CSV table of C-alpha atoms in Angstrom, one decimal:
chain,number,residue,atom,x,y,z
A,8,GLY,CA,-0.1,0.0,0.1
A,9,GLN,CA,0.9,3.9,-0.6
A,10,GLN,CA,3.6,4.9,1.7
A,11,VAL,CA,4.4,7.9,3.4
A,12,MET,CA,7.5,7.6,5.3
A,13,GLN,CA,9.0,11.3,6.6
A,14,ILE,CA,12.0,12.3,8.2
A,15,PRO,CA,13.8,12.8,10.6
A,16,GLN,CA,11.6,11.4,13.4
A,17,TYR,CA,13.3,13.6,15.8
A,18,GLN,CA,14.7,17.1,15.8
A,19,HIS,CA,17.0,19.3,18.6
A,20,VAL,CA,18.1,21.6,17.0
A,21,GLN,CA,18.6,25.1,19.4
A,22,GLU,CA,17.3,28.5,19.1
A,23,GLY,CA,18.6,30.1,15.6
A,24,GLU,CA,19.9,27.4,13.8
A,25,ASP,CA,17.6,25.8,10.9
A,26,PHE,CA,14.8,22.5,10.6
A,27,THR,CA,14.3,20.8,7.0
A,28,THR,CA,11.4,17.8,7.9
A,29,TYR,CA,10.9,15.5,4.8
A,30,CYS,CA,7.9,13.9,3.4
A,31,ASN,CA,9.0,11.0,0.4
A,32,SER,CA,6.4,9.4,-1.2
A,33,SER,CA,6.8,5.9,-2.7
A,34,THR,CA,3.7,7.1,-6.1
A,35,THR,CA,3.0,10.6,-7.5
A,36,LEU,CA,1.0,12.6,-6.0
A,37,SER,CA,-1.4,14.8,-6.6
A,38,ASN,CA,-1.1,17.4,-4.3
A,39,ILE,CA,0.4,17.3,-0.3
A,40,GLN,CA,-0.6,19.6,2.7
A,41,TRP,CA,1.4,20.1,5.4
A,42,TYR,CA,-0.2,20.3,9.7
A,43,LYS,CA,1.6,21.8,12.8
A,44,GLN,CA,0.6,19.8,15.7
A,45,ARG,CA,1.5,20.9,19.2
A,46,PRO,CA,2.4,19.2,22.0
A,47,GLY,CA,-0.7,18.3,23.6
A,48,GLY,CA,-3.3,20.6,20.9
A,49,HIS,CA,-4.9,19.3,17.6
A,50,PRO,CA,-3.4,19.5,14.0
A,51,VAL,CA,-2.8,23.0,12.3
A,52,PHE,CA,-3.9,23.3,8.0
A,53,LEU,CA,-0.4,25.4,6.9
A,54,ILE,CA,-0.1,25.1,3.7
A,55,GLN,CA,-1.0,23.2,0.1
A,56,LEU,CA,1.3,22.4,-2.8
A,57,VAL,CA,0.0,21.4,-5.5
A,58,LYS,CA,2.0,22.0,-9.1
A,59,SER,CA,5.4,20.0,-9.9
A,60,GLY,CA,8.1,22.3,-7.6
A,61,GLU,CA,6.3,24.4,-6.1
A,62,VAL,CA,7.9,26.6,-3.5
A,63,LYS,CA,6.2,28.5,-1.6
A,64,LYS,CA,7.0,30.6,1.9
A,65,GLN,CA,5.2,31.4,4.6
A,66,LYS,CA,7.4,34.2,6.8
A,67,ARG,CA,10.5,31.6,8.3
A,68,LEU,CA,8.9,27.8,6.6
A,69,THR,CA,9.6,27.0,3.1
A,70,PHE,CA,7.6,25.0,1.1
A,71,GLN,CA,8.9,22.5,-1.7
A,72,PHE,CA,7.7,20.5,-3.9
A,73,GLY,CA,9.8,17.6,-5.7
A,74,GLU,CA,9.7,17.6,-9.3
A,75,ALA,CA,8.5,14.6,-9.8
A,76,LYS,CA,5.7,14.2,-7.2
A,77,LYS,CA,6.5,12.7,-4.9
A,78,ASN,CA,9.0,14.1,-1.9
A,79,SER,CA,8.0,17.7,-0.2
A,80,SER,CA,10.2,20.0,2.4
A,81,LEU,CA,9.0,22.6,5.4
A,82,HIS,CA,12.5,24.4,5.8
A,83,ILE,CA,12.3,26.6,9.0
A,84,THR,CA,14.8,29.3,9.4
A,85,ALA,CA,16.1,30.4,12.5
A,86,THR,CA,13.9,28.4,14.1
A,87,GLN,CA,12.1,29.7,17.7
A,88,THR,CA,10.8,27.6,21.0
A,89,THR,CA,7.6,28.7,19.1
A,90,ASP,CA,8.4,26.5,16.6
A,91,VAL,CA,8.2,23.1,19.2
A,92,GLY,CA,5.8,20.5,17.6
A,93,THR,CA,5.1,17.8,15.2
A,94,TYR,CA,5.6,18.2,11.5
A,95,PHE,CA,3.0,15.6,9.6
A,96,CYS,CA,2.5,16.0,5.8
A,97,ALA,CA,-0.5,14.7,4.2
A,98,VAL,CA,-0.7,13.2,0.6
A,99,ASN,CA,-3.8,12.8,-2.0
A,100,LEU,CA,-3.2,10.6,-4.5
A,101,GLN,CA,-5.8,11.0,-6.7
A,102,GLY,CA,-6.9,14.5,-6.4
A,103,GLY,CA,-10.8,15.5,-5.5
A,104,THR,CA,-10.6,13.7,-2.8
A,105,TYR,CA,-11.5,13.3,0.5
A,106,LYS,CA,-8.6,10.8,1.6
A,107,TYR,CA,-5.3,12.4,2.5
A,108,ILE,CA,-2.8,9.5,4.3
A,109,PHE,CA,-0.7,11.6,7.1
A,110,GLY,CA,2.5,11.2,7.2
A,111,THR,CA,4.5,9.4,10.2
A,112,GLY,CA,5.2,13.4,11.2
A,113,THR,CA,8.5,14.4,12.7
A,114,ARG,CA,8.6,16.4,16.8
A,115,LEU,CA,11.0,19.2,16.5
A,116,LYS,CA,12.5,20.2,20.3
A,117,VAL,CA,13.8,23.6,20.4
A,118,LEU,CA,16.0,24.2,22.5
A,119,ALA,CA,16.6,27.7,23.8
B,28,ASN,CA,-17.6,32.3,14.3
B,29,ALA,CA,-17.3,28.9,16.2
B,30,GLY,CA,-15.0,26.4,14.6
B,31,VAL,CA,-14.9,22.7,14.8
B,32,MET,CA,-16.1,21.3,18.2
B,33,GLN,CA,-15.5,18.7,20.2
B,34,ASN,CA,-16.4,17.5,23.2
B,35,PRO,CA,-15.5,15.3,25.8
B,36,ARG,CA,-11.8,16.4,25.3
B,37,HIS,CA,-11.0,13.7,27.1
B,38,LEU,CA,-12.7,10.9,28.4
B,39,VAL,CA,-11.8,7.2,30.3
B,40,ARG,CA,-13.7,4.6,30.2
B,41,ARG,CA,-13.4,0.5,32.2
B,42,ARG,CA,-12.8,-1.7,29.2
B,43,GLY,CA,-16.0,-3.0,27.8
B,44,GLN,CA,-17.5,-0.2,28.6
B,45,GLU,CA,-19.1,1.7,25.1
B,46,ALA,CA,-17.7,5.8,24.3
B,47,ARG,CA,-19.7,8.1,22.7
B,48,LEU,CA,-17.6,11.2,21.2
B,49,ARG,CA,-18.9,13.5,19.7
B,50,CYS,CA,-18.7,16.5,17.5
B,51,SER,CA,-20.0,19.5,15.8
B,52,PRO,CA,-18.9,20.8,12.2
B,53,MET,CA,-18.5,24.7,12.2
B,54,LYS,CA,-22.0,26.2,10.8
B,55,GLY,CA,-22.7,25.4,7.7
B,56,HIS,CA,-20.9,22.6,7.8
B,57,SER,CA,-22.6,19.8,5.9
B,58,HIS,CA,-19.4,17.2,5.5
B,59,VAL,CA,-17.3,15.6,8.5
B,60,TYR,CA,-14.3,13.9,8.9
B,61,TRP,CA,-12.6,11.4,11.6
B,62,TYR,CA,-9.8,10.2,12.3
B,63,ARG,CA,-7.5,8.4,14.5
B,64,GLN,CA,-3.9,9.8,16.5
B,65,LEU,CA,-2.1,6.5,17.8
B,66,PRO,CA,0.3,8.3,20.8
B,67,GLU,CA,3.7,10.1,18.9
B,68,GLU,CA,1.9,8.4,15.2
B,69,GLY,CA,0.6,10.1,12.7
B,70,LEU,CA,-4.0,11.0,11.8
B,71,LYS,CA,-5.3,7.4,10.1
B,72,PHE,CA,-8.3,8.5,8.3
B,73,MET,CA,-11.9,6.1,9.6
B,74,VAL,CA,-14.7,7.9,7.8
B,75,TYR,CA,-16.2,10.8,6.2
B,76,LEU,CA,-19.9,11.2,6.6
B,77,GLN,CA,-22.4,13.8,5.1
B,78,LYS,CA,-25.5,14.2,7.0
B,79,GLU,CA,-27.5,10.9,7.1
B,80,ASN,CA,-25.2,9.4,4.9
B,81,ILE,CA,-22.0,7.2,5.1
B,82,ILE,CA,-19.9,8.1,2.2
B,83,ASP,CA,-16.5,6.2,3.0
B,84,GLU,CA,-15.9,3.8,6.2
B,85,SER,CA,-13.4,2.2,4.5
B,86,GLY,CA,-11.0,3.5,8.0
B,87,MET,CA,-13.1,1.9,10.7
B,88,PRO,CA,-12.2,-1.4,12.6
B,89,LYS,CA,-14.7,-4.0,11.6
B,90,GLU,CA,-16.7,-4.7,14.5
B,91,ARG,CA,-17.8,-2.5,17.8
B,92,PHE,CA,-17.1,0.8,15.8
B,93,SER,CA,-19.8,2.8,13.8
B,94,ALA,CA,-20.2,6.7,13.2
B,95,GLU,CA,-23.7,8.7,12.5
B,96,PHE,CA,-24.0,12.3,11.3
B,97,PRO,CA,-27.8,12.6,12.0
B,98,LYS,CA,-29.8,15.7,10.3
B,99,GLU,CA,-30.1,17.9,13.8
B,100,GLY,CA,-27.2,17.1,16.2
B,101,PRO,CA,-23.7,16.4,16.5
B,102,SER,CA,-22.0,13.5,13.9
B,103,ILE,CA,-21.4,10.8,17.3
B,104,LEU,CA,-17.9,8.1,16.9
B,105,ARG,CA,-19.5,5.2,18.8
B,106,ILE,CA,-17.0,2.6,20.0
B,107,GLN,CA,-18.6,-0.6,21.8
B,108,GLN,CA,-16.9,-2.6,24.5
B,109,VAL,CA,-13.8,-0.9,24.3
B,110,VAL,CA,-10.6,-2.1,24.4
B,111,ARG,CA,-6.9,-1.3,25.6
B,112,GLY,CA,-5.8,-0.4,22.3
B,113,ASP,CA,-8.5,2.7,21.5
B,114,SER,CA,-7.3,4.8,23.2
B,115,ALA,CA,-5.4,7.2,21.3
B,116,ALA,CA,-6.5,11.1,20.1
B,117,TYR,CA,-9.9,11.4,17.8
B,118,PHE,CA,-10.0,13.8,15.8
B,119,CYS,CA,-12.7,15.3,13.9
B,120,ALA,CA,-12.2,18.2,10.8
B,121,SER,CA,-15.0,19.1,8.8
B,122,SER,CA,-16.1,21.1,5.5
B,123,PRO,CA,-18.7,22.3,3.6
B,124,THR,CA,-18.3,20.8,0.4
B,125,LEU,CA,-15.4,18.8,-0.6
B,126,ARG,CA,-14.1,20.5,-2.9
B,127,ASP,CA,-14.0,23.1,-0.6
B,128,ARG,CA,-12.2,21.3,1.6
B,129,VAL,CA,-9.5,19.6,-0.3
B,130,ILE,CA,-8.2,23.0,-1.6
B,131,SER,CA,-7.9,25.0,1.5
B,132,GLY,CA,-6.8,21.3,4.0
B,133,TYR,CA,-8.9,20.2,7.2
B,134,THR,CA,-9.9,22.3,10.0
B,135,PHE,CA,-9.4,19.9,12.7
B,136,GLY,CA,-11.2,19.7,15.7
B,137,SER,CA,-9.5,19.7,19.3
B,138,GLY,CA,-10.0,15.6,20.2
B,139,THR,CA,-11.2,13.9,21.8
B,140,ARG,CA,-8.9,11.9,23.5
B,141,LEU,CA,-9.7,8.6,24.6
B,142,THR,CA,-8.2,5.9,28.0
B,143,VAL,CA,-8.7,2.9,28.4
B,144,VAL,CA,-8.4,1.0,31.9
């Protein structure tokens, strides 16, 4: 079945360092979404990527969709303690459907 | 404009009891999705409902789990004869139409954290 792997599983960084999480799929994707979940909280939608090679920015966050539409990355520049949480990708295979497969998540801890 | 409301936030049940989880979608939303999150894992799709209809329950365990979204009132996820393995966070999301949800991403409720003792 469809596999969605995120690496790394855990990441500890010093405040001010950069952070990147990667999402890899075994099959070509229609689109991909990214979510952030704070400890004890619920997932919050960050962004959706649809086009091959697409790059989107939100302040210190940069999202990229691979050319082959099989992988994606989320990069945070100069992390802050407020960035702590788990970052999930969610992939959609066929487009226009409701069923998203969530990745395993990357748990980010930022040390002040 | 209230978001997706779930209650209770925390629920403790003994093995063999029933758990009822409620989800009130955002105003004007008629599509509801339930996801389950086991500790330290990602979210797994369970069921997709529209008012009075189950559209897709392919992620629901075959036994003990059921879901409904009546014409009036919240969506209910019901787990009968709970076991320790049912302990998880259950999240609900809603959308006005399928197309809107696909474009804008899920808006999740705060979840119900079920603990089976």
